[in-house]
Amino acid sequence: MLLVLETLGPTERAVFVLREVFEVGYDEIAATVQKSPSAVRQIAHRARAHVAARRPRGPVSAAEARRALEAFQRAVDLGDVQGLLDILAPDVVLLGDGGGIKQAVLRPVVGADKVARLLASRKVEVAALSLHPAEVNGWPALIVRFDGELDTVLTVRVDDGLVTGLYAVRNPEKLAHMRQATALRR
């Protein structure tokens, strides 16, 4: 849901959350966002349609998620833009979380072409970078290590065999638990 909400504009997101989550009336929302009640109804309708369109159609099998993650990992490892374009959904969304501490994308990156170019453009010493498949909070993920140290957890959303969402967590405060958990497995 976070991935979907991030794709809404600020007004759409506010209207959607106030109406759908908190059941605030249209008149009160209109006063809050400084729009007419009829405009707020239209914004709410568009936001609901957008959110409904982005919901997964059904559960993804573990095998399907694994295949998509492996293809994604292979394309990232090789810097293969075409391989990334083949596995990314046309409307894929990449979100980053550096927590103001680590560099990350500041705004959602939307679209297969933009996401593929961004991922393929990362010029890093390949020997220093390693990607390991994992499951994080029930989602397929890649654990990214740089010089052996945990750098990023990249969770991947898969729908219909394509990667539709990527959430790159680089915030050290959020990764502290992962560092402890991964250290226990050694």
Tab-separated table of N, CA and C in Angstrom, residues 4-170:
chain	number	residue	atom	x	y	z
A	4	VAL	N	1.808	2.161	-3.458
A	4	VAL	CA	0.699	2.754	-4.185
A	4	VAL	C	0.473	4.186	-3.732
A	5	LEU	N	0.446	4.425	-2.434
A	5	LEU	CA	0.215	5.783	-1.928
A	5	LEU	C	1.290	6.746	-2.391
A	6	GLU	N	2.530	6.250	-2.507
A	6	GLU	CA	3.608	7.115	-2.968
A	6	GLU	C	3.417	7.552	-4.408
A	7	THR	N	2.649	6.797	-5.188
A	7	THR	CA	2.432	7.169	-6.589
A	7	THR	C	1.324	8.202	-6.744
A	8	LEU	N	0.543	8.433	-5.690
A	8	LEU	CA	-0.491	9.462	-5.730
A	8	LEU	C	0.135	10.823	-5.467
A	9	GLY	N	-0.466	11.850	-6.039
A	9	GLY	CA	-0.020	13.207	-5.739
A	9	GLY	C	-0.381	13.556	-4.307
A	10	PRO	N	0.191	14.631	-3.761
A	10	PRO	CA	-0.067	14.980	-2.362
A	10	PRO	C	-1.551	15.198	-2.048
A	11	THR	N	-2.259	15.896	-2.926
A	11	THR	CA	-3.683	16.150	-2.672
A	11	THR	C	-4.475	14.861	-2.777
A	12	GLU	N	-4.186	14.055	-3.810
A	12	GLU	CA	-4.878	12.772	-3.954
A	12	GLU	C	-4.640	11.883	-2.745
A	13	ARG	N	-3.395	11.838	-2.284
A	13	ARG	CA	-3.049	11.004	-1.129
A	13	ARG	C	-3.800	11.475	0.108
A	14	ALA	N	-3.842	12.787	0.332
A	14	ALA	CA	-4.545	13.333	1.502
A	14	ALA	C	-6.033	13.006	1.434
A	15	VAL	N	-6.627	13.233	0.275
A	15	VAL	CA	-8.059	12.960	0.111
A	15	VAL	C	-8.340	11.471	0.310
A	16	PHE	N	-7.526	10.620	-0.298
A	16	PHE	CA	-7.739	9.176	-0.184
A	16	PHE	C	-7.654	8.723	1.268
A	17	VAL	N	-6.611	9.130	1.965
A	17	VAL	CA	-6.423	8.686	3.352
A	17	VAL	C	-7.529	9.245	4.247
A	18	LEU	N	-7.846	10.527	4.111
A	18	LEU	CA	-8.891	11.118	4.953
A	18	LEU	C	-10.245	10.451	4.716
A	19	ARG	N	-10.562	10.175	3.448
A	19	ARG	CA	-11.869	9.602	3.126
A	19	ARG	C	-11.923	8.097	3.402
A	20	GLU	N	-10.961	7.355	2.875
A	20	GLU	CA	-11.027	5.900	2.936
A	20	GLU	C	-10.573	5.321	4.272
A	21	VAL	N	-9.605	5.962	4.902
A	21	VAL	CA	-9.082	5.420	6.156
A	21	VAL	C	-9.815	6.008	7.352
A	22	PHE	N	-9.983	7.342	7.352
A	22	PHE	CA	-10.581	8.010	8.514
A	22	PHE	C	-12.050	8.359	8.321
A	23	GLU	N	-12.614	8.080	7.136
A	23	GLU	CA	-14.029	8.310	6.832
A	23	GLU	C	-14.473	9.741	7.111
A	24	VAL	N	-13.606	10.690	6.791
A	24	VAL	CA	-13.934	12.109	6.941
A	24	VAL	C	-14.875	12.494	5.802
A	25	GLY	N	-15.834	13.363	6.087
A	25	GLY	CA	-16.794	13.800	5.071
A	25	GLY	C	-16.151	14.673	4.003
A	26	TYR	N	-16.778	14.680	2.818
A	26	TYR	CA	-16.241	15.450	1.692
A	26	TYR	C	-16.146	16.942	1.993
A	27	ASP	N	-17.129	17.483	2.698
A	27	ASP	CA	-17.113	18.921	3.014
A	27	ASP	C	-15.917	19.275	3.895
A	28	GLU	N	-15.643	18.449	4.887
A	28	GLU	CA	-14.511	18.707	5.778
A	28	GLU	C	-13.176	18.557	5.037
A	29	ILE	N	-13.095	17.547	4.177
A	29	ILE	CA	-11.878	17.366	3.383
A	29	ILE	C	-11.695	18.560	2.451
A	30	ALA	N	-12.781	19.032	1.833
A	30	ALA	CA	-12.715	20.171	0.916
A	30	ALA	C	-12.143	21.399	1.621
A	31	ALA	N	-12.565	21.631	2.837
A	31	ALA	CA	-12.039	22.772	3.591
A	31	ALA	C	-10.557	22.577	3.903
A	32	THR	N	-10.159	21.365	4.176
A	32	THR	CA	-8.772	21.069	4.527
A	32	THR	C	-7.837	21.261	3.340
A	33	VAL	N	-8.241	20.779	2.164
A	33	VAL	CA	-7.374	20.850	0.987
A	33	VAL	C	-7.682	22.056	0.111
A	34	GLN	N	-8.605	22.901	0.562
A	34	GLN	CA	-8.977	24.136	-0.137
A	34	GLN	C	-9.456	23.874	-1.561
A	35	LYS	N	-10.375	22.936	-1.670
A	35	LYS	CA	-11.028	22.587	-2.943
A	35	LYS	C	-12.523	22.533	-2.690
A	36	SER	N	-13.299	22.541	-3.749
A	36	SER	CA	-14.748	22.415	-3.601
A	36	SER	C	-15.101	20.965	-3.285
A	37	PRO	N	-16.252	20.746	-2.608
A	37	PRO	CA	-16.652	19.363	-2.310
A	37	PRO	C	-16.787	18.497	-3.566
A	38	SER	N	-17.267	19.058	-4.671
A	38	SER	CA	-17.396	18.260	-5.895
A	38	SER	C	-16.009	17.890	-6.453
A	39	ALA	N	-15.057	18.819	-6.342
A	39	ALA	CA	-13.691	18.515	-6.787
A	39	ALA	C	-13.082	17.409	-5.920
A	40	VAL	N	-13.365	17.467	-4.624
A	40	VAL	CA	-12.838	16.444	-3.706
A	40	VAL	C	-13.446	15.083	-4.018
A	41	ARG	N	-14.741	15.057	-4.361
A	41	ARG	CA	-15.363	13.780	-4.748
A	41	ARG	C	-14.669	13.193	-5.979
A	42	GLN	N	-14.375	14.060	-6.949
A	42	GLN	CA	-13.704	13.594	-8.174
A	42	GLN	C	-12.284	13.114	-7.859
A	43	ILE	N	-11.562	13.853	-7.023
A	43	ILE	CA	-10.202	13.452	-6.624
A	43	ILE	C	-10.247	12.109	-5.909
A	44	ALA	N	-11.218	11.933	-5.006
A	44	ALA	CA	-11.356	10.669	-4.269
A	44	ALA	C	-11.660	9.526	-5.227
A	45	HIS	N	-12.529	9.777	-6.208
A	45	HIS	CA	-12.867	8.744	-7.191
A	45	HIS	C	-11.628	8.324	-7.982
A	46	ARG	N	-10.850	9.306	-8.467
A	46	ARG	CA	-9.628	9.006	-9.224
A	46	ARG	C	-8.607	8.263	-8.367
A	47	ALA	N	-8.458	8.697	-7.106
A	47	ALA	CA	-7.490	8.057	-6.210
A	47	ALA	C	-7.891	6.604	-5.938
A	48	ARG	N	-9.195	6.360	-5.704
A	48	ARG	CA	-9.665	4.982	-5.474
A	48	ARG	C	-9.398	4.107	-6.699
A	49	ALA	N	-9.666	4.656	-7.884
A	49	ALA	CA	-9.431	3.906	-9.116
A	49	ALA	C	-7.940	3.599	-9.285
A	50	HIS	N	-7.106	4.578	-8.978
A	50	HIS	CA	-5.662	4.389	-9.102
A	50	HIS	C	-5.179	3.317	-8.128
A	51	VAL	N	-5.645	3.375	-6.896
A	51	VAL	CA	-5.241	2.393	-5.886
A	51	VAL	C	-5.743	1.003	-6.275
A	52	ALA	N	-6.983	0.903	-6.736
A	52	ALA	CA	-7.535	-0.394	-7.132
A	52	ALA	C	-6.760	-0.985	-8.300
A	53	ALA	N	-6.326	-0.160	-9.228
A	53	ALA	CA	-5.580	-0.650	-10.390
A	53	ALA	C	-4.209	-1.170	-10.009
A	54	ARG	N	-3.643	-0.684	-8.919
A	54	ARG	CA	-2.286	-1.074	-8.519
A	54	ARG	C	-2.285	-2.251	-7.553
A	55	ARG	N	-3.429	-2.711	-7.088
A	55	ARG	CA	-3.462	-3.844	-6.167
A	55	ARG	C	-3.119	-5.123	-6.919
A	56	PRO	N	-2.391	-6.012	-6.262
A	56	PRO	CA	-2.090	-7.281	-6.932
A	56	PRO	C	-3.368	-8.053	-7.207
A	57	ARG	N	-3.419	-8.738	-8.337
A	57	ARG	CA	-4.610	-9.473	-8.718
A	57	ARG	C	-4.797	-10.730	-7.878
A	58	GLY	N	-3.758	-11.226	-7.330
A	58	GLY	CA	-3.850	-12.424	-6.509
A	58	GLY	C	-2.485	-12.736	-5.953
A	59	PRO	N	-2.420	-13.712	-5.093
A	59	PRO	CA	-1.126	-14.047	-4.509
A	59	PRO	C	-0.171	-14.582	-5.580
A	60	VAL	N	1.070	-14.212	-5.446
A	60	VAL	CA	2.115	-14.661	-6.364
A	60	VAL	C	2.751	-15.904	-5.760
A	61	SER	N	2.931	-16.911	-6.582
A	61	SER	CA	3.549	-18.138	-6.078
A	61	SER	C	5.011	-17.872	-5.741
A	62	ALA	N	5.524	-18.664	-4.826
A	62	ALA	CA	6.930	-18.527	-4.435
A	62	ALA	C	7.843	-18.768	-5.634
A	63	ALA	N	7.475	-19.713	-6.499
A	63	ALA	CA	8.296	-20.011	-7.681
A	63	ALA	C	8.312	-18.822	-8.637
A	64	GLU	N	7.155	-18.194	-8.843
A	64	GLU	CA	7.082	-17.031	-9.740
A	64	GLU	C	7.908	-15.869	-9.184
A	65	ALA	N	7.803	-15.638	-7.893
A	65	ALA	CA	8.574	-14.562	-7.259
A	65	ALA	C	10.070	-14.861	-7.355
A	66	ARG	N	10.451	-16.108	-7.142
A	66	ARG	CA	11.862	-16.503	-7.210
A	66	ARG	C	12.409	-16.312	-8.626
A	67	ARG	N	11.638	-16.722	-9.644
A	67	ARG	CA	12.079	-16.554	-11.036
A	67	ARG	C	12.278	-15.074	-11.368
A	68	ALA	N	11.322	-14.242	-10.970
A	68	ALA	CA	11.429	-12.806	-11.255
A	68	ALA	C	12.616	-12.198	-10.516
A	69	LEU	N	12.811	-12.597	-9.267
A	69	LEU	CA	13.934	-12.069	-8.480
A	69	LEU	C	15.275	-12.495	-9.083
A	70	GLU	N	15.354	-13.753	-9.525
A	70	GLU	CA	16.594	-14.233	-10.140
A	70	GLU	C	16.898	-13.481	-11.435
A	71	ALA	N	15.868	-13.254	-12.258
A	71	ALA	CA	16.076	-12.513	-13.515
A	71	ALA	C	16.476	-11.073	-13.229
A	72	PHE	N	15.847	-10.483	-12.221
A	72	PHE	CA	16.182	-9.116	-11.834
A	72	PHE	C	17.621	-9.042	-11.327
A	73	GLN	N	17.985	-9.978	-10.444
A	73	GLN	CA	19.336	-9.997	-9.888
A	73	GLN	C	20.383	-10.185	-10.994
A	74	ARG	N	20.116	-11.088	-11.901
A	74	ARG	CA	21.051	-11.345	-13.003
A	74	ARG	C	21.249	-10.072	-13.840
A	75	ALA	N	20.167	-9.381	-14.156
A	75	ALA	CA	20.252	-8.161	-14.961
A	75	ALA	C	21.004	-7.058	-14.218
A	76	VAL	N	20.761	-6.938	-12.906
A	76	VAL	CA	21.479	-5.925	-12.116
A	76	VAL	C	22.957	-6.287	-12.043
A	77	ASP	N	23.262	-7.556	-11.770
A	77	ASP	CA	24.663	-8.005	-11.692
A	77	ASP	C	25.426	-7.680	-12.969
A	78	LEU	N	24.776	-7.868	-14.120
A	78	LEU	CA	25.432	-7.673	-15.408
A	78	LEU	C	25.330	-6.230	-15.922
A	79	GLY	N	24.518	-5.403	-15.243
A	79	GLY	CA	24.288	-4.054	-15.754
A	79	GLY	C	23.546	-4.098	-17.080
A	80	ASP	N	22.706	-5.124	-17.247
A	80	ASP	CA	21.994	-5.393	-18.493
A	80	ASP	C	20.680	-4.610	-18.547
A	81	VAL	N	20.693	-3.476	-19.242
A	81	VAL	CA	19.505	-2.622	-19.323
A	81	VAL	C	18.348	-3.374	-19.976
A	82	GLN	N	18.609	-4.096	-21.075
A	82	GLN	CA	17.525	-4.823	-21.742
A	82	GLN	C	16.971	-5.914	-20.830
A	83	GLY	N	17.829	-6.597	-20.091
A	83	GLY	CA	17.363	-7.601	-19.148
A	83	GLY	C	16.473	-6.998	-18.072
A	84	LEU	N	16.836	-5.792	-17.613
A	84	LEU	CA	15.996	-5.095	-16.638
A	84	LEU	C	14.658	-4.713	-17.261
A	85	LEU	N	14.690	-4.188	-18.483
A	85	LEU	CA	13.451	-3.800	-19.158
A	85	LEU	C	12.529	-5.004	-19.361
A	86	ASP	N	13.124	-6.190	-19.566
A	86	ASP	CA	12.337	-7.403	-19.765
A	86	ASP	C	11.635	-7.866	-18.492
A	87	ILE	N	12.212	-7.603	-17.322
A	87	ILE	CA	11.633	-8.090	-16.065
A	87	ILE	C	10.842	-7.010	-15.324
A	88	LEU	N	11.054	-5.729	-15.659
A	88	LEU	CA	10.330	-4.650	-14.994
A	88	LEU	C	8.992	-4.386	-15.688
A	89	ALA	N	7.940	-4.195	-14.891
A	89	ALA	CA	6.650	-3.799	-15.447
A	89	ALA	C	6.787	-2.381	-16.004
A	90	PRO	N	6.026	-2.043	-17.034
A	90	PRO	CA	6.142	-0.707	-17.622
A	90	PRO	C	5.933	0.423	-16.615
A	91	ASP	N	5.081	0.190	-15.609
A	91	ASP	CA	4.796	1.238	-14.618
A	91	ASP	C	5.433	0.947	-13.260
A	92	VAL	N	6.562	0.234	-13.252
A	92	VAL	CA	7.263	-0.088	-12.011
A	92	VAL	C	7.577	1.188	-11.230
A	93	VAL	N	7.573	1.074	-9.905
A	93	VAL	CA	7.882	2.214	-9.035
A	93	VAL	C	9.035	1.817	-8.119
A	94	LEU	N	10.061	2.660	-8.079
A	94	LEU	CA	11.204	2.471	-7.180
A	94	LEU	C	11.150	3.556	-6.115
A	95	LEU	N	11.131	3.132	-4.851
A	95	LEU	CA	11.164	4.054	-3.723
A	95	LEU	C	12.458	3.837	-2.960
A	96	GLY	N	13.006	4.896	-2.407
A	96	GLY	CA	14.222	4.785	-1.620
A	96	GLY	C	14.028	5.357	-0.234
A	97	ASP	N	14.769	4.811	0.722
A	97	ASP	CA	14.716	5.288	2.097
A	97	ASP	C	16.128	5.311	2.651
A	98	GLY	N	16.721	6.492	2.663
A	98	GLY	CA	18.046	6.666	3.250
A	98	GLY	C	17.970	7.284	4.627
A	99	GLY	N	16.764	7.682	5.029
A	99	GLY	CA	16.569	8.269	6.347
A	99	GLY	C	17.329	9.567	6.560
A	100	GLY	N	17.727	10.221	5.477
A	100	GLY	CA	18.509	11.446	5.612
A	100	GLY	C	19.950	11.179	6.017
A	101	ILE	N	20.304	9.909	6.112
A	101	ILE	CA	21.646	9.523	6.547
A	101	ILE	C	22.455	8.979	5.369
A	102	LYS	N	21.816	8.138	4.563
A	102	LYS	CA	22.445	7.543	3.385
A	102	LYS	C	21.780	8.094	2.135
A	103	GLN	N	22.518	8.142	1.037
A	103	GLN	CA	21.974	8.613	-0.221
A	103	GLN	C	20.923	7.636	-0.730
A	104	ALA	N	19.804	8.172	-1.172
A	104	ALA	CA	18.728	7.365	-1.741
A	104	ALA	C	17.923	8.265	-2.673
A	105	VAL	N	17.103	7.657	-3.533
A	105	VAL	CA	16.251	8.475	-4.392
A	105	VAL	C	15.295	9.246	-3.493
A	106	LEU	N	15.116	10.526	-3.810
A	106	LEU	CA	14.289	11.386	-2.969
A	106	LEU	C	12.814	11.304	-3.329
A	107	ARG	N	12.542	11.009	-4.596
A	107	ARG	CA	11.162	10.899	-5.071
A	107	ARG	C	10.991	9.551	-5.743
A	108	PRO	N	9.769	9.058	-5.801
A	108	PRO	CA	9.558	7.793	-6.512
A	108	PRO	C	10.052	7.895	-7.956
A	109	VAL	N	10.718	6.851	-8.416
A	109	VAL	CA	11.133	6.756	-9.812
A	109	VAL	C	10.117	5.830	-10.471
A	110	VAL	N	9.415	6.339	-11.481
A	110	VAL	CA	8.308	5.604	-12.091
A	110	VAL	C	8.627	5.308	-13.549
A	111	GLY	N	8.414	4.064	-13.930
A	111	GLY	CA	8.595	3.652	-15.317
A	111	GLY	C	9.799	2.758	-15.497
A	112	ALA	N	9.635	1.716	-16.309
A	112	ALA	CA	10.692	0.729	-16.503
A	112	ALA	C	11.964	1.355	-17.059
A	113	ASP	N	11.831	2.260	-18.020
A	113	ASP	CA	13.010	2.859	-18.637
A	113	ASP	C	13.831	3.641	-17.613
A	114	LYS	N	13.156	4.465	-16.818
A	114	LYS	CA	13.870	5.271	-15.814
A	114	LYS	C	14.510	4.399	-14.738
A	115	VAL	N	13.769	3.407	-14.254
A	115	VAL	CA	14.294	2.531	-13.203
A	115	VAL	C	15.468	1.712	-13.740
A	116	ALA	N	15.331	1.170	-14.951
A	116	ALA	CA	16.411	0.361	-15.535
A	116	ALA	C	17.672	1.191	-15.721
A	117	ARG	N	17.522	2.406	-16.258
A	117	ARG	CA	18.696	3.263	-16.457
A	117	ARG	C	19.351	3.609	-15.130
A	118	LEU	N	18.549	3.875	-14.106
A	118	LEU	CA	19.099	4.205	-12.788
A	118	LEU	C	19.875	3.019	-12.216
A	119	LEU	N	19.285	1.834	-12.264
A	119	LEU	CA	19.945	0.651	-11.701
A	119	LEU	C	21.180	0.245	-12.492
A	120	ALA	N	21.118	0.360	-13.808
A	120	ALA	CA	22.258	-0.030	-14.639
A	120	ALA	C	23.387	0.991	-14.583
A	121	SER	N	23.070	2.223	-14.170
A	121	SER	CA	24.093	3.273	-14.162
A	121	SER	C	24.966	3.251	-12.920
A	122	ARG	N	24.640	2.425	-11.955
A	122	ARG	CA	25.421	2.367	-10.726
A	122	ARG	C	26.810	1.827	-11.014
A	123	LYS	N	27.800	2.703	-10.952
A	123	LYS	CA	29.188	2.299	-11.209
A	123	LYS	C	29.849	1.976	-9.878
A	124	VAL	N	29.907	0.702	-9.581
A	124	VAL	CA	30.483	0.248	-8.315
A	124	VAL	C	31.470	-0.868	-8.634
A	125	GLU	N	32.515	-0.933	-7.882
A	125	GLU	CA	33.470	-2.032	-8.006
A	125	GLU	C	32.703	-3.336	-7.825
A	126	VAL	N	32.570	-4.102	-8.904
A	126	VAL	CA	31.753	-5.319	-8.880
A	126	VAL	C	32.235	-6.302	-7.813
A	127	ALA	N	33.519	-6.424	-7.625
A	127	ALA	CA	34.041	-7.363	-6.630
A	127	ALA	C	33.631	-6.961	-5.216
A	128	ALA	N	33.384	-5.672	-4.999
A	128	ALA	CA	33.031	-5.185	-3.670
A	128	ALA	C	31.537	-5.313	-3.396
A	129	LEU	N	30.726	-5.559	-4.434
A	129	LEU	CA	29.277	-5.588	-4.314
A	129	LEU	C	28.780	-7.020	-4.422
A	130	SER	N	27.878	-7.406	-3.520
A	130	SER	CA	27.268	-8.730	-3.621
A	130	SER	C	25.778	-8.624	-3.334
A	131	LEU	N	25.006	-9.396	-4.076
A	131	LEU	CA	23.556	-9.443	-3.926
A	131	LEU	C	23.162	-10.847	-3.500
A	132	HIS	N	22.311	-10.937	-2.484
A	132	HIS	CA	21.888	-12.240	-1.980
A	132	HIS	C	20.370	-12.261	-1.869
A	133	PRO	N	19.706	-13.231	-2.494
A	133	PRO	CA	18.250	-13.321	-2.375
A	133	PRO	C	17.846	-13.632	-0.939
A	134	ALA	N	16.712	-13.075	-0.549
A	134	ALA	CA	16.199	-13.294	0.805
A	134	ALA	C	14.693	-13.060	0.789
A	135	GLU	N	14.077	-13.281	1.915
A	135	GLU	CA	12.682	-12.896	2.118
A	135	GLU	C	12.677	-11.956	3.312
A	136	VAL	N	12.109	-10.768	3.131
A	136	VAL	CA	12.069	-9.766	4.188
A	136	VAL	C	10.625	-9.343	4.386
A	137	ASN	N	10.123	-9.536	5.576
A	137	ASN	CA	8.729	-9.208	5.899
A	137	ASN	C	7.750	-9.858	4.923
A	138	GLY	N	8.057	-11.065	4.498
A	138	GLY	CA	7.174	-11.796	3.598
A	138	GLY	C	7.322	-11.445	2.129
A	139	TRP	N	8.218	-10.541	1.787
A	139	TRP	CA	8.428	-10.123	0.398
A	139	TRP	C	9.751	-10.670	-0.108
A	140	PRO	N	9.813	-10.996	-1.406
A	140	PRO	CA	11.108	-11.350	-1.970
A	140	PRO	C	12.020	-10.133	-1.899
A	141	ALA	N	13.291	-10.360	-1.648
A	141	ALA	CA	14.211	-9.232	-1.467
A	141	ALA	C	15.617	-9.619	-1.888
A	142	LEU	N	16.416	-8.603	-2.064
A	142	LEU	CA	17.844	-8.782	-2.270
A	142	LEU	C	18.565	-8.048	-1.154
A	143	ILE	N	19.489	-8.733	-0.522
A	143	ILE	CA	20.348	-8.109	0.476
A	143	ILE	C	21.590	-7.655	-0.281
A	144	VAL	N	21.873	-6.371	-0.244
A	144	VAL	CA	23.006	-5.811	-0.966
A	144	VAL	C	24.110	-5.520	0.047
A	145	ARG	N	25.260	-6.143	-0.202
A	145	ARG	CA	26.419	-5.918	0.660
A	145	ARG	C	27.509	-5.238	-0.159
A	146	PHE	N	28.172	-4.292	0.466
A	146	PHE	CA	29.298	-3.600	-0.156
A	146	PHE	C	30.497	-3.811	0.745
A	147	ASP	N	31.550	-4.402	0.207
A	147	ASP	CA	32.729	-4.779	0.987
A	147	ASP	C	32.336	-5.627	2.196
A	148	GLY	N	31.348	-6.500	2.012
A	148	GLY	CA	30.927	-7.410	3.066
A	148	GLY	C	29.963	-6.823	4.078
A	149	GLU	N	29.748	-5.520	4.034
A	149	GLU	CA	28.858	-4.853	5.000
A	149	GLU	C	27.472	-4.654	4.395
A	150	LEU	N	26.442	-4.853	5.210
A	150	LEU	CA	25.075	-4.634	4.767
A	150	LEU	C	24.916	-3.181	4.329
A	151	ASP	N	24.474	-2.967	3.107
A	151	ASP	CA	24.312	-1.622	2.565
A	151	ASP	C	22.852	-1.292	2.297
A	152	THR	N	22.123	-2.231	1.693
A	152	THR	CA	20.748	-1.964	1.266
A	152	THR	C	19.939	-3.244	1.349
A	153	VAL	N	18.671	-3.104	1.712
A	153	VAL	CA	17.709	-4.188	1.561
A	153	VAL	C	16.723	-3.712	0.501
A	154	LEU	N	16.634	-4.474	-0.569
A	154	LEU	CA	15.786	-4.113	-1.695
A	154	LEU	C	14.641	-5.119	-1.771
A	155	THR	N	13.456	-4.713	-1.312
A	155	THR	CA	12.303	-5.604	-1.412
A	155	THR	C	11.684	-5.423	-2.786
A	156	VAL	N	11.117	-6.508	-3.286
A	156	VAL	CA	10.632	-6.541	-4.658
A	156	VAL	C	9.184	-7.024	-4.653
A	157	ARG	N	8.335	-6.294	-5.342
A	157	ARG	CA	6.946	-6.725	-5.517
A	157	ARG	C	6.816	-7.290	-6.923
A	158	VAL	N	6.218	-8.461	-7.039
A	158	VAL	CA	6.068	-9.141	-8.320
A	158	VAL	C	4.584	-9.357	-8.590
A	159	ASP	N	4.149	-8.985	-9.792
A	159	ASP	CA	2.788	-9.248	-10.260
A	159	ASP	C	2.886	-9.757	-11.688
A	160	ASP	N	2.209	-10.863	-11.976
A	160	ASP	CA	2.188	-11.432	-13.328
A	160	ASP	C	3.589	-11.656	-13.886
A	161	GLY	N	4.521	-12.080	-13.041
A	161	GLY	CA	5.866	-12.405	-13.481
A	161	GLY	C	6.784	-11.224	-13.700
A	162	LEU	N	6.311	-10.014	-13.445
A	162	LEU	CA	7.124	-8.814	-13.627
A	162	LEU	C	7.303	-8.085	-12.301
A	163	VAL	N	8.431	-7.401	-12.171
A	163	VAL	CA	8.684	-6.587	-10.976
A	163	VAL	C	7.885	-5.299	-11.127
A	164	THR	N	6.958	-5.064	-10.197
A	164	THR	CA	6.107	-3.873	-10.258
A	164	THR	C	6.482	-2.838	-9.203
A	165	GLY	N	7.255	-3.249	-8.208
A	165	GLY	CA	7.641	-2.315	-7.160
A	165	GLY	C	8.967	-2.695	-6.541
A	166	LEU	N	9.763	-1.677	-6.231
A	166	LEU	CA	11.055	-1.859	-5.572
A	166	LEU	C	11.134	-0.853	-4.430
A	167	TYR	N	11.554	-1.320	-3.262
A	167	TYR	CA	11.702	-0.445	-2.108
A	167	TYR	C	13.102	-0.657	-1.551
A	168	ALA	N	13.966	0.338	-1.769
A	168	ALA	CA	15.367	0.242	-1.366
A	168	ALA	C	15.566	0.929	-0.020
A	169	VAL	N	15.801	0.146	1.016
A	169	VAL	CA	16.027	0.687	2.357
A	169	VAL	C	17.529	0.750	2.600
A	170	ARG	N	18.035	1.971	2.802
A	170	ARG	CA	19.454	2.175	3.100
A	170	ARG	C	19.628	2.826	4.466
